[in-house]
Amino acid sequence: TIEHSEQLIDQLDSWDVPLFLSGHLHVQHFMREDEDYGIYEIVTSSLATPPCQYGMLDYGDDGSFQYHTVPLDMEAWAKEQGSTDKNLLNFKSYSTDFLNRVFYNQAQDEFERMNQFDSLTKRQKDQMAKVYAEINAACYAGKAVEIKDKATEKDGYKLWGENGYPSILSQYLESIVRDATKDYNSLKVE
């Protein structure tokens, strides 16, 4: 998405660079300009954003590589340190709940800002915010494909489709669902 990206890709291609890593989006993802050709871009999730994972890359002399994510084991670290902090000792559920609240509140803020949602009930908005949070959190983890089918059957998702446009969150939700075709946490290229 950077300006003059075609020039950058051409330059990297001329150097036979098979992949590059980026992280600005904070979501776990990878892509290639063409399914069978081109440079892989691996977008690494943010270590500070749940699910708090980092990427491991093994690069072979022959140009092959394997990439996968590893979750930060905050719970084991907290136990080892003798921590009594319940949030650290139950970090996986704490951080998941935290991220879901962030996304839930983001949707609720959108409902307040845009009058197109005024005719919806509080319950409908709650359903929409919950499904937005669920899908967005899974996207950040690189695992939206795992929840896509069930999430898109929910009333909250259907309400986004019926009432969401032109909300940017609605458009973002649709792009996540369209892109949820694989788990973006591992990639092997030989």
mmCIF file of N, CA and C in Angstrom, residues 29-127:
data_model
loop_
_atom_site.group_PDB
_atom_site.id
_atom_site.type_symbol
_atom_site.label_atom_id
_atom_site.label_comp_id
_atom_site.label_asym_id
_atom_site.label_seq_id
_atom_site.Cartn_x
_atom_site.Cartn_y
_atom_site.Cartn_z
ATOM 1 N N HIS A 29 -0.659 -11.936 8.787
ATOM 2 C CA HIS A 29 -1.129 -12.155 7.429
ATOM 3 C C HIS A 29 0.069 -12.389 6.517
ATOM 4 N N PHE A 30 -0.166 -13.004 5.393
ATOM 5 C CA PHE A 30 0.834 -13.038 4.330
ATOM 6 C C PHE A 30 0.119 -13.022 2.998
ATOM 7 N N MET A 31 0.815 -12.574 2.003
ATOM 8 C CA MET A 31 0.225 -12.525 0.673
ATOM 9 C C MET A 31 1.327 -12.539 -0.375
ATOM 10 N N ARG A 32 0.914 -12.734 -1.571
ATOM 11 C CA ARG A 32 1.800 -12.753 -2.728
ATOM 12 C C ARG A 32 1.040 -12.077 -3.851
ATOM 13 N N GLU A 33 1.746 -11.334 -4.691
ATOM 14 C CA GLU A 33 1.040 -10.603 -5.747
ATOM 15 C C GLU A 33 0.312 -11.525 -6.711
ATOM 16 N N ASP A 34 0.788 -12.753 -6.856
ATOM 17 C CA ASP A 34 0.141 -13.755 -7.696
ATOM 18 C C ASP A 34 0.260 -15.089 -6.968
ATOM 19 N N GLU A 35 -0.707 -15.953 -7.102
ATOM 20 C CA GLU A 35 -0.699 -17.231 -6.379
ATOM 21 C C GLU A 35 0.558 -18.059 -6.642
ATOM 22 N N ASP A 36 1.056 -18.043 -7.865
ATOM 23 C CA ASP A 36 2.196 -18.895 -8.225
ATOM 24 C C ASP A 36 3.483 -18.125 -8.479
ATOM 25 N N TYR A 37 3.476 -16.834 -8.309
ATOM 26 C CA TYR A 37 4.650 -16.048 -8.677
ATOM 27 C C TYR A 37 4.763 -14.815 -7.793
ATOM 28 N N GLY A 38 5.969 -14.391 -7.560
ATOM 29 C CA GLY A 38 6.185 -13.116 -6.894
ATOM 30 C C GLY A 38 6.715 -13.233 -5.481
ATOM 31 N N ILE A 39 6.941 -12.099 -4.928
ATOM 32 C CA ILE A 39 7.506 -11.967 -3.597
ATOM 33 C C ILE A 39 6.406 -12.126 -2.557
ATOM 34 N N TYR A 40 6.704 -12.876 -1.511
ATOM 35 C CA TYR A 40 5.780 -12.978 -0.383
ATOM 36 C C TYR A 40 5.985 -11.787 0.546
ATOM 37 N N GLU A 41 4.885 -11.209 0.974
ATOM 38 C CA GLU A 41 4.930 -10.232 2.052
ATOM 39 C C GLU A 41 4.318 -10.904 3.269
ATOM 40 N N ILE A 42 5.092 -10.969 4.336
ATOM 41 C CA ILE A 42 4.586 -11.514 5.589
ATOM 42 C C ILE A 42 4.393 -10.333 6.536
ATOM 43 N N VAL A 43 3.150 -10.111 6.912
ATOM 44 C CA VAL A 43 2.824 -9.054 7.868
ATOM 45 C C VAL A 43 2.737 -9.730 9.228
ATOM 46 N N THR A 44 3.621 -9.343 10.116
ATOM 47 C CA THR A 44 3.673 -9.983 11.419
ATOM 48 C C THR A 44 2.770 -9.258 12.412
ATOM 49 N N SER A 45 2.097 -10.049 13.217
ATOM 50 C CA SER A 45 1.238 -9.446 14.230
ATOM 51 C C SER A 45 2.089 -8.749 15.286
ATOM 52 N N SER A 46 1.467 -7.877 16.014
ATOM 53 C CA SER A 46 2.164 -7.125 17.049
ATOM 54 C C SER A 46 2.292 -7.972 18.309
ATOM 55 N N LEU A 47 3.478 -8.013 18.865
ATOM 56 C CA LEU A 47 3.689 -8.755 20.104
ATOM 57 C C LEU A 47 2.863 -8.164 21.243
ATOM 58 N N ALA A 48 2.585 -6.869 21.169
ATOM 59 C CA ALA A 48 1.843 -6.196 22.224
ATOM 60 C C ALA A 48 0.325 -6.314 22.072
ATOM 61 N N THR A 49 -0.142 -6.829 20.943
ATOM 62 C CA THR A 49 -1.582 -6.949 20.691
ATOM 63 C C THR A 49 -1.980 -8.418 20.743
ATOM 64 N N PRO A 50 -3.001 -8.766 21.526
ATOM 65 C CA PRO A 50 -3.424 -10.160 21.572
ATOM 66 C C PRO A 50 -3.668 -10.715 20.175
ATOM 67 N N PRO A 51 -3.242 -11.920 19.926
ATOM 68 C CA PRO A 51 -2.858 -12.957 20.858
ATOM 69 C C PRO A 51 -1.402 -12.915 21.326
ATOM 70 N N CYS A 52 -0.713 -11.805 21.157
ATOM 71 C CA CYS A 52 0.660 -11.644 21.661
ATOM 72 C C CYS A 52 1.555 -12.781 21.166
ATOM 73 N N GLN A 53 1.768 -12.786 19.864
ATOM 74 C CA GLN A 53 2.574 -13.821 19.226
ATOM 75 C C GLN A 53 3.670 -13.159 18.408
ATOM 76 N N TYR A 54 4.697 -13.935 18.115
ATOM 77 C CA TYR A 54 5.798 -13.438 17.296
ATOM 78 C C TYR A 54 6.084 -14.457 16.199
ATOM 79 N N GLY A 55 6.760 -14.007 15.172
ATOM 80 C CA GLY A 55 7.039 -14.876 14.042
ATOM 81 C C GLY A 55 8.433 -15.479 14.107
ATOM 82 N N MET A 56 8.529 -16.713 13.651
ATOM 83 C CA MET A 56 9.808 -17.408 13.530
ATOM 84 C C MET A 56 10.009 -17.715 12.043
ATOM 85 N N LEU A 57 11.177 -17.386 11.545
ATOM 86 C CA LEU A 57 11.492 -17.606 10.139
ATOM 87 C C LEU A 57 12.745 -18.457 10.041
ATOM 88 N N ASP A 58 12.634 -19.578 9.355
ATOM 89 C CA ASP A 58 13.791 -20.421 9.038
ATOM 90 C C ASP A 58 14.022 -20.290 7.551
ATOM 91 N N TYR A 59 15.207 -19.805 7.210
ATOM 92 C CA TYR A 59 15.518 -19.516 5.815
ATOM 93 C C TYR A 59 16.630 -20.443 5.358
ATOM 94 N N GLY A 60 16.392 -21.191 4.267
ATOM 95 C CA GLY A 60 17.371 -22.144 3.759
ATOM 96 C C GLY A 60 18.306 -21.528 2.730
ATOM 97 N N ASP A 61 19.483 -22.112 2.595
ATOM 98 C CA ASP A 61 20.466 -21.643 1.607
ATOM 99 C C ASP A 61 19.931 -21.736 0.182
ATOM 100 N N ASP A 62 18.989 -22.636 -0.045
ATOM 101 C CA ASP A 62 18.422 -22.820 -1.384
ATOM 102 C C ASP A 62 17.272 -21.851 -1.675
ATOM 103 N N GLY A 63 16.997 -20.935 -0.746
ATOM 104 C CA GLY A 63 15.914 -19.974 -0.945
ATOM 105 C C GLY A 63 14.587 -20.419 -0.365
ATOM 106 N N SER A 64 14.534 -21.633 0.151
ATOM 107 C CA SER A 64 13.307 -22.096 0.791
ATOM 108 C C SER A 64 13.180 -21.425 2.155
ATOM 109 N N PHE A 65 11.960 -21.347 2.643
ATOM 110 C CA PHE A 65 11.776 -20.809 3.981
ATOM 111 C C PHE A 65 10.499 -21.342 4.609
ATOM 112 N N GLN A 66 10.491 -21.304 5.917
ATOM 113 C CA GLN A 66 9.326 -21.669 6.704
ATOM 114 C C GLN A 66 9.104 -20.554 7.707
ATOM 115 N N TYR A 67 7.852 -20.153 7.815
ATOM 116 C CA TYR A 67 7.480 -19.114 8.762
ATOM 117 C C TYR A 67 6.321 -19.637 9.595
ATOM 118 N N HIS A 68 6.368 -19.375 10.882
ATOM 119 C CA HIS A 68 5.235 -19.710 11.746
ATOM 120 C C HIS A 68 5.237 -18.785 12.959
ATOM 121 N N THR A 69 4.084 -18.682 13.586
ATOM 122 C CA THR A 69 3.971 -17.834 14.767
ATOM 123 C C THR A 69 4.095 -18.675 16.034
ATOM 124 N N VAL A 70 4.543 -18.001 17.071
ATOM 125 C CA VAL A 70 4.702 -18.626 18.386
ATOM 126 C C VAL A 70 4.042 -17.704 19.410
ATOM 127 N N PRO A 71 3.114 -18.223 20.194
ATOM 128 C CA PRO A 71 2.476 -17.362 21.197
ATOM 129 C C PRO A 71 3.420 -17.084 22.361
ATOM 130 N N LEU A 72 3.350 -15.892 22.878
ATOM 131 C CA LEU A 72 4.097 -15.520 24.057
ATOM 132 C C LEU A 72 3.468 -16.254 25.241
ATOM 133 N N ASP A 73 4.274 -16.935 26.037
ATOM 134 C CA ASP A 73 3.732 -17.690 27.166
ATOM 135 C C ASP A 73 3.857 -16.859 28.444
ATOM 136 N N MET A 74 3.010 -15.852 28.531
ATOM 137 C CA MET A 74 3.025 -14.950 29.679
ATOM 138 C C MET A 74 2.649 -15.677 30.965
ATOM 139 N N GLU A 75 1.746 -16.650 30.866
ATOM 140 C CA GLU A 75 1.307 -17.382 32.048
ATOM 141 C C GLU A 75 2.462 -18.162 32.676
ATOM 142 N N ALA A 76 3.259 -18.835 31.846
ATOM 143 C CA ALA A 76 4.410 -19.576 32.364
ATOM 144 C C ALA A 76 5.430 -18.621 32.982
ATOM 145 N N TRP A 77 5.648 -17.490 32.321
ATOM 146 C CA TRP A 77 6.579 -16.502 32.861
ATOM 147 C C TRP A 77 6.096 -15.982 34.207
ATOM 148 N N ALA A 78 4.811 -15.673 34.317
ATOM 149 C CA ALA A 78 4.252 -15.152 35.568
ATOM 150 C C ALA A 78 4.403 -16.174 36.695
ATOM 151 N N LYS A 79 4.140 -17.442 36.397
ATOM 152 C CA LYS A 79 4.310 -18.493 37.410
ATOM 153 C C LYS A 79 5.765 -18.600 37.840
ATOM 154 N N GLU A 80 6.661 -18.585 36.855
ATOM 155 C CA GLU A 80 8.096 -18.676 37.137
ATOM 156 C C GLU A 80 8.575 -17.517 38.010
ATOM 157 N N GLN A 81 8.001 -16.348 37.810
ATOM 158 C CA GLN A 81 8.370 -15.165 38.583
ATOM 159 C C GLN A 81 7.677 -15.102 39.949
ATOM 160 N N GLY A 82 6.744 -16.017 40.186
ATOM 161 C CA GLY A 82 6.013 -16.019 41.446
ATOM 162 C C GLY A 82 4.962 -14.920 41.516
ATOM 163 N N SER A 83 4.492 -14.483 40.363
ATOM 164 C CA SER A 83 3.499 -13.416 40.319
ATOM 165 C C SER A 83 2.166 -13.888 40.901
ATOM 166 N N THR A 84 1.467 -12.964 41.530
ATOM 167 C CA THR A 84 0.121 -13.245 42.024
ATOM 168 C C THR A 84 -0.930 -12.479 41.220
ATOM 169 N N ASP A 85 -0.495 -11.796 40.171
ATOM 170 C CA ASP A 85 -1.399 -11.007 39.329
ATOM 171 C C ASP A 85 -2.292 -11.948 38.520
ATOM 172 N N LYS A 86 -3.588 -11.920 38.798
ATOM 173 C CA LYS A 86 -4.538 -12.816 38.124
ATOM 174 C C LYS A 86 -4.551 -12.607 36.611
ATOM 175 N N ASN A 87 -4.357 -11.363 36.178
ATOM 176 C CA ASN A 87 -4.359 -11.086 34.741
ATOM 177 C C ASN A 87 -3.171 -11.748 34.047
ATOM 178 N N LEU A 88 -2.016 -11.737 34.690
ATOM 179 C CA LEU A 88 -0.837 -12.391 34.104
ATOM 180 C C LEU A 88 -0.943 -13.910 34.184
ATOM 181 N N LEU A 89 -1.454 -14.412 35.291
ATOM 182 C CA LEU A 89 -1.578 -15.861 35.459
ATOM 183 C C LEU A 89 -2.639 -16.470 34.550
ATOM 184 N N ASN A 90 -3.565 -15.650 34.094
ATOM 185 C CA ASN A 90 -4.617 -16.078 33.151
ATOM 186 C C ASN A 90 -4.556 -15.188 31.911
ATOM 187 N N PHE A 91 -3.350 -14.975 31.432
ATOM 188 C CA PHE A 91 -3.125 -13.964 30.400
ATOM 189 C C PHE A 91 -3.868 -14.239 29.104
ATOM 190 N N LYS A 92 -3.950 -15.479 28.710
ATOM 191 C CA LYS A 92 -4.614 -15.778 27.435
ATOM 192 C C LYS A 92 -6.067 -15.306 27.457
ATOM 193 N N SER A 93 -6.807 -15.658 28.494
ATOM 194 C CA SER A 93 -8.202 -15.226 28.547
ATOM 195 C C SER A 93 -8.304 -13.723 28.824
ATOM 196 N N TYR A 94 -7.426 -13.205 29.684
ATOM 197 C CA TYR A 94 -7.447 -11.765 29.969
ATOM 198 C C TYR A 94 -7.198 -10.951 28.701
ATOM 199 N N SER A 95 -6.162 -11.309 27.942
ATOM 200 C CA SER A 95 -5.818 -10.532 26.745
ATOM 201 C C SER A 95 -6.866 -10.681 25.651
ATOM 202 N N THR A 96 -7.447 -11.864 25.525
ATOM 203 C CA THR A 96 -8.518 -12.081 24.549
ATOM 204 C C THR A 96 -9.731 -11.226 24.890
ATOM 205 N N ASP A 97 -10.120 -11.244 26.158
ATOM 206 C CA ASP A 97 -11.255 -10.420 26.596
ATOM 207 C C ASP A 97 -10.974 -8.936 26.390
ATOM 208 N N PHE A 98 -9.741 -8.530 26.682
ATOM 209 C CA PHE A 98 -9.358 -7.126 26.524
ATOM 210 C C PHE A 98 -9.507 -6.683 25.066
ATOM 211 N N LEU A 99 -8.950 -7.470 24.126
ATOM 212 C CA LEU A 99 -9.016 -7.098 22.712
ATOM 213 C C LEU A 99 -10.460 -7.089 22.218
ATOM 214 N N ASN A 100 -11.245 -8.055 22.645
ATOM 215 C CA ASN A 100 -12.651 -8.076 22.254
ATOM 216 C C ASN A 100 -13.392 -6.840 22.755
ATOM 217 N N ARG A 101 -13.085 -6.388 23.972
ATOM 218 C CA ARG A 101 -13.714 -5.161 24.498
ATOM 219 C C ARG A 101 -13.320 -3.944 23.667
ATOM 220 N N VAL A 102 -12.050 -3.887 23.263
ATOM 221 C CA VAL A 102 -11.594 -2.772 22.428
ATOM 222 C C VAL A 102 -12.398 -2.713 21.135
ATOM 223 N N PHE A 103 -12.526 -3.849 20.464
ATOM 224 C CA PHE A 103 -13.256 -3.879 19.196
ATOM 225 C C PHE A 103 -14.764 -3.674 19.400
ATOM 226 N N TYR A 104 -15.299 -4.232 20.469
ATOM 227 C CA TYR A 104 -16.706 -4.028 20.792
ATOM 228 C C TYR A 104 -16.986 -2.533 20.972
ATOM 229 N N ASN A 105 -16.142 -1.867 21.742
ATOM 230 C CA ASN A 105 -16.304 -0.424 21.983
ATOM 231 C C ASN A 105 -16.106 0.388 20.706
ATOM 232 N N GLN A 106 -15.222 -0.071 19.846
ATOM 233 C CA GLN A 106 -15.017 0.610 18.563
ATOM 234 C C GLN A 106 -16.319 0.594 17.757
ATOM 235 N N ALA A 107 -16.985 -0.540 17.732
ATOM 236 C CA ALA A 107 -18.261 -0.637 17.008
ATOM 237 C C ALA A 107 -19.317 0.241 17.676
ATOM 238 N N GLN A 108 -19.396 0.214 18.996
ATOM 239 C CA GLN A 108 -20.381 1.039 19.701
ATOM 240 C C GLN A 108 -20.145 2.526 19.435
ATOM 241 N N ASP A 109 -18.879 2.928 19.369
ATOM 242 C CA ASP A 109 -18.559 4.328 19.035
ATOM 243 C C ASP A 109 -19.051 4.682 17.630
ATOM 244 N N GLU A 110 -18.921 3.741 16.713
ATOM 245 C CA GLU A 110 -19.395 3.954 15.343
ATOM 246 C C GLU A 110 -20.915 4.132 15.326
ATOM 247 N N PHE A 111 -21.616 3.356 16.133
ATOM 248 C CA PHE A 111 -23.069 3.478 16.198
ATOM 249 C C PHE A 111 -23.487 4.854 16.703
ATOM 250 N N GLU A 112 -22.725 5.387 17.636
ATOM 251 C CA GLU A 112 -23.015 6.721 18.186
ATOM 252 C C GLU A 112 -22.736 7.826 17.159
ATOM 253 N N ARG A 113 -21.687 7.643 16.385
ATOM 254 C CA ARG A 113 -21.255 8.657 15.419
ATOM 255 C C ARG A 113 -22.146 8.747 14.190
ATOM 256 N N MET A 114 -22.688 7.632 13.758
ATOM 257 C CA MET A 114 -23.391 7.596 12.472
ATOM 258 C C MET A 114 -24.891 7.387 12.678
ATOM 259 N N ASN A 115 -25.675 8.319 12.170
ATOM 260 C CA ASN A 115 -27.127 8.257 12.395
ATOM 261 C C ASN A 115 -27.809 7.117 11.642
ATOM 262 N N GLN A 116 -27.127 6.461 10.733
ATOM 263 C CA GLN A 116 -27.731 5.337 10.013
ATOM 264 C C GLN A 116 -28.076 4.185 10.954
ATOM 265 N N PHE A 117 -27.476 4.168 12.150
ATOM 266 C CA PHE A 117 -27.735 3.096 13.108
ATOM 267 C C PHE A 117 -28.801 3.462 14.136
ATOM 268 N N ASP A 118 -29.353 4.658 14.048
ATOM 269 C CA ASP A 118 -30.296 5.146 15.059
ATOM 270 C C ASP A 118 -31.558 4.291 15.170
ATOM 271 N N SER A 119 -31.996 3.687 14.098
ATOM 272 C CA SER A 119 -33.234 2.903 14.130
ATOM 273 C C SER A 119 -33.040 1.508 14.734
ATOM 274 N N LEU A 120 -31.802 1.109 14.966
ATOM 275 C CA LEU A 120 -31.534 -0.217 15.529
ATOM 276 C C LEU A 120 -31.728 -0.207 17.044
ATOM 277 N N THR A 121 -32.144 -1.341 17.560
ATOM 278 C CA THR A 121 -32.313 -1.465 19.010
ATOM 279 C C THR A 121 -30.948 -1.659 19.674
ATOM 280 N N LYS A 122 -30.940 -1.474 20.975
ATOM 281 C CA LYS A 122 -29.708 -1.688 21.756
ATOM 282 C C LYS A 122 -29.244 -3.142 21.591
ATOM 283 N N ARG A 123 -30.178 -4.068 21.588
ATOM 284 C CA ARG A 123 -29.848 -5.492 21.424
ATOM 285 C C ARG A 123 -29.212 -5.752 20.053
ATOM 286 N N GLN A 124 -29.768 -5.157 19.011
ATOM 287 C CA GLN A 124 -29.201 -5.340 17.674
ATOM 288 C C GLN A 124 -27.780 -4.778 17.600
ATOM 289 N N LYS A 125 -27.583 -3.612 18.183
ATOM 290 C CA LYS A 125 -26.242 -3.012 18.196
ATOM 291 C C LYS A 125 -25.263 -3.879 18.989
ATOM 292 N N ASP A 126 -25.755 -4.451 20.076
ATOM 293 C CA ASP A 126 -24.929 -5.354 20.880
ATOM 294 C C ASP A 126 -24.512 -6.572 20.054
ATOM 295 N N GLN A 127 -25.455 -7.154 19.320
ATOM 296 C CA GLN A 127 -25.148 -8.309 18.463
ATOM 297 C C GLN A 127 -24.114 -7.933 17.403
#
